[in-house]
Tab-separated table of C-alpha atoms in Angstrom:
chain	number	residue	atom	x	y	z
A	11	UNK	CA	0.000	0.000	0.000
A	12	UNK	CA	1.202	3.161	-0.943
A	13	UNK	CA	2.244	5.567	1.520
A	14	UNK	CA	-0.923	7.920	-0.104
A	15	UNK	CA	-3.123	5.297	0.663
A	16	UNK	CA	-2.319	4.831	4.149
A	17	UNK	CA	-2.779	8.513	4.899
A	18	UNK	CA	-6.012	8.819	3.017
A	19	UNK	CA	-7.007	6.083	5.340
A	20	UNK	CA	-5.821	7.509	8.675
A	21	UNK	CA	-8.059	11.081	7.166
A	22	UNK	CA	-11.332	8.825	7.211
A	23	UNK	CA	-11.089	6.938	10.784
A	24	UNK	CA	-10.175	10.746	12.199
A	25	UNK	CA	-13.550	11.838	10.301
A	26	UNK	CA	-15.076	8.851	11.360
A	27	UNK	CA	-14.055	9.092	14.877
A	28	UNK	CA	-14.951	13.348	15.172
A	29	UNK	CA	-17.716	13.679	12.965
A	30	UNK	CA	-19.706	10.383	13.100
A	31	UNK	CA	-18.410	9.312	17.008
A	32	UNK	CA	-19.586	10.386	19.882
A	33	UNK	CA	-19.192	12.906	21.369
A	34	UNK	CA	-18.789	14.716	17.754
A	35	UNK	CA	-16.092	17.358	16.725
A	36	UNK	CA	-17.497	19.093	14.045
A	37	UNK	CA	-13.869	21.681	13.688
A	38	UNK	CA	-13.360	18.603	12.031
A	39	UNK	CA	-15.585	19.987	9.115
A	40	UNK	CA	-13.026	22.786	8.266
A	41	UNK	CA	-10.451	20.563	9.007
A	42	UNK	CA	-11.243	17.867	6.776
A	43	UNK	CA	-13.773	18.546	4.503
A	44	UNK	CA	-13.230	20.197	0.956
A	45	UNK	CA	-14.762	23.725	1.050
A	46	UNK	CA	-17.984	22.148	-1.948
A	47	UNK	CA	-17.314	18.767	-0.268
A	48	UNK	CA	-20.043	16.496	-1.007
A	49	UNK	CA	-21.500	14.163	1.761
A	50	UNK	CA	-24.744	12.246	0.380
A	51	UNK	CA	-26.829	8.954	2.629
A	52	UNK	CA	-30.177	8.330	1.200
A	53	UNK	CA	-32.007	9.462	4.333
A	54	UNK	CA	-30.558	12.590	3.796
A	55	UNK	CA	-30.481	13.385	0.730
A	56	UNK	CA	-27.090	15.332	-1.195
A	57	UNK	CA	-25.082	17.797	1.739
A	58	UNK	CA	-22.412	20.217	0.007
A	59	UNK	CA	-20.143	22.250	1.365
A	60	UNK	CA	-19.258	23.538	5.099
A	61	UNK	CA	-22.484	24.704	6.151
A	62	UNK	CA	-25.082	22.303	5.045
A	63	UNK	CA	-22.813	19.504	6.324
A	64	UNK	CA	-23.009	21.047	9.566
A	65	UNK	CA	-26.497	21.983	9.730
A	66	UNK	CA	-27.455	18.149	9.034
A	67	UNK	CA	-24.856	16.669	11.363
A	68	UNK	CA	-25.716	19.716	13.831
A	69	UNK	CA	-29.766	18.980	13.984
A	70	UNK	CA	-29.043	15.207	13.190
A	71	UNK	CA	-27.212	15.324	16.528
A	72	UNK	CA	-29.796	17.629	18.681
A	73	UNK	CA	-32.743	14.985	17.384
A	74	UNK	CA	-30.316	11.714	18.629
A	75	UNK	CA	-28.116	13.159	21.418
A	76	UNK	CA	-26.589	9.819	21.631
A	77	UNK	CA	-26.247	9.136	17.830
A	78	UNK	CA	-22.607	7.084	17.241
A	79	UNK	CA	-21.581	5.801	14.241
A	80	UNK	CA	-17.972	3.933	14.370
A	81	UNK	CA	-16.265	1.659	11.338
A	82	UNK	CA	-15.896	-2.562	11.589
A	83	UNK	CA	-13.409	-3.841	9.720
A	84	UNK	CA	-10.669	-2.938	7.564
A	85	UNK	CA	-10.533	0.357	5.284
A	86	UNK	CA	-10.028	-0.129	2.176
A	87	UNK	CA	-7.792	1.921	-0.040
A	88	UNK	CA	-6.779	2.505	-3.752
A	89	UNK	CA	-5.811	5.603	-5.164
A	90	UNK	CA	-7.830	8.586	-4.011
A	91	UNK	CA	-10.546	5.941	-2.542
A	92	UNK	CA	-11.021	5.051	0.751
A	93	UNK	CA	-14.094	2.574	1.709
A	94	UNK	CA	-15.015	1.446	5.185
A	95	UNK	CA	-18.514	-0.556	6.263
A	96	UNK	CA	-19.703	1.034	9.545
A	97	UNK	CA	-22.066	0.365	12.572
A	98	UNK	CA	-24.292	3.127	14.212
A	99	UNK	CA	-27.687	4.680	15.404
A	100	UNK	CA	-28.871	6.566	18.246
A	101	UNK	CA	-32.170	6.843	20.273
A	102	UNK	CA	-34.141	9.763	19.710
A	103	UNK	CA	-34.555	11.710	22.995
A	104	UNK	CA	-34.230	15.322	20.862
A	105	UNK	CA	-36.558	17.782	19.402
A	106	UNK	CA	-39.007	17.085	15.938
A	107	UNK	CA	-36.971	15.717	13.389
A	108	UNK	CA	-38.444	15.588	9.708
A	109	UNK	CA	-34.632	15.582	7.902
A	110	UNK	CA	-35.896	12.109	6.663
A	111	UNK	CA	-37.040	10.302	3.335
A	112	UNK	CA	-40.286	9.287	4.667
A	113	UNK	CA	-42.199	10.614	7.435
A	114	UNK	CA	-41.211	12.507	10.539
A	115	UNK	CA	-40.950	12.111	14.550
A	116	UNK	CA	-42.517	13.949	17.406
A	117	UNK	CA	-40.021	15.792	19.938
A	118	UNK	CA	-38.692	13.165	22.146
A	119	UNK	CA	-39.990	9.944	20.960
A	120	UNK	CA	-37.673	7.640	22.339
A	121	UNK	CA	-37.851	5.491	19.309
A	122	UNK	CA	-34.504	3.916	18.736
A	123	UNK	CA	-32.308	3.006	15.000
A	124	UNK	CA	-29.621	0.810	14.905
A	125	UNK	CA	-28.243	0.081	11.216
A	126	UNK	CA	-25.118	-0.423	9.251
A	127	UNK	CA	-23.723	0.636	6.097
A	128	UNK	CA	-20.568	0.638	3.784
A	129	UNK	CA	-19.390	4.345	2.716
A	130	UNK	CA	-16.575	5.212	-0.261
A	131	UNK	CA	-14.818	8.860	0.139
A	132	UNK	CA	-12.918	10.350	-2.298
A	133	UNK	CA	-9.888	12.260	-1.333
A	134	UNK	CA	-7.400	14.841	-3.027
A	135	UNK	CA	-4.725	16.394	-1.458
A	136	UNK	CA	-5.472	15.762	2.420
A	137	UNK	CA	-9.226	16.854	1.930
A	138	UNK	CA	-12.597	14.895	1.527
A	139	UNK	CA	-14.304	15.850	-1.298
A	140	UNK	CA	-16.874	13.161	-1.350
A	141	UNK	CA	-18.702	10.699	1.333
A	142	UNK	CA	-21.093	8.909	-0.609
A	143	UNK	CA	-22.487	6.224	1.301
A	144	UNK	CA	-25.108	3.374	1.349
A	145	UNK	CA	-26.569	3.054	4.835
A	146	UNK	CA	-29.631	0.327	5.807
A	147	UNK	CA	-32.207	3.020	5.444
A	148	UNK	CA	-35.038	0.747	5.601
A	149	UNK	CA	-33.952	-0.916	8.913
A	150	UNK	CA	-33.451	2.622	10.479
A	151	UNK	CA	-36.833	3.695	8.963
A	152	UNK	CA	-38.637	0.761	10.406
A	153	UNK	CA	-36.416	0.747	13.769
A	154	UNK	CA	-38.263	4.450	14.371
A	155	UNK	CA	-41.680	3.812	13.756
A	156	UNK	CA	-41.939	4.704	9.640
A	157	UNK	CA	-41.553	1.925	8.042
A	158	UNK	CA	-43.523	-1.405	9.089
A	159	UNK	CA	-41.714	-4.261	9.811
A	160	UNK	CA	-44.141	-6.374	7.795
């Protein structure tokens, strides 16, 4: 592995650890992230750039105080690609949330989502410039009350 690869790797379990972990460090944003840096899940839709990233992780975070996210496994590296599969969820305890594809939840509804998911970023020169990820929205969906089980 190159020696490229292997930093590009240590740049997404720091990003991992402060902006997905708990508790978050979202200086990470500035630190990290490209200035138009896309970040893009399915339950929430495309995020670009400094600010909307932080507004979702920011209200993302008041909705599911205790929301953690934290890679299993080995990254994966080649080139300016880094992929990791991840484990995560949170309970929400937080205020209305409706940053969702389907349906929203109360203030403080104590439902819980627990779900996994496999993410590739794309890196150039030290920075993130995309997070494009595929997480199990239909098991988080159905884990808060959306989505039946059945």
């Amino acid at each position: 592995m190159s020696e490229k690869e292997n930093q590009n790797k240590a740049i997404v379990q720091r990003w991992f650890e402060a902006f997905w972990g708990n508790p978050a460090d979202l200086s990470i944003i500035d630190e990290l992230l490209a200035p138009e840096g896309l970040v893009h899940y399915p339950m929430h839709g495309p995020k670009r750039g400094h600010h909307d990233v932080r507004k979702m992780m920011v209200e993302f975070r008041e909705a599911f105080p205790d929301l953690n996210f934290w890679g299993v496994g080995d990254l994966i590296a080649e080139g300016d690609y880094v992929v990791g599969r991840w484990d995560g969820g949170g309970t929400h305890t937080g205020p209305a949330f409706s940053d969702l594809p389907v349906g929203s939840l109360p203030a403080a509804s104590g439902r819980t989502m627990r779900f996994t998911g496999t993410t590739v970023f794309k890196i150039i020169d030290g920075k993130i410039h995309e997070e494009i990820g595929e997480e199990g929205a239909l098991t988080a969906l159905q884990g808060l009350g959306l989505v039946p089980t059945a």
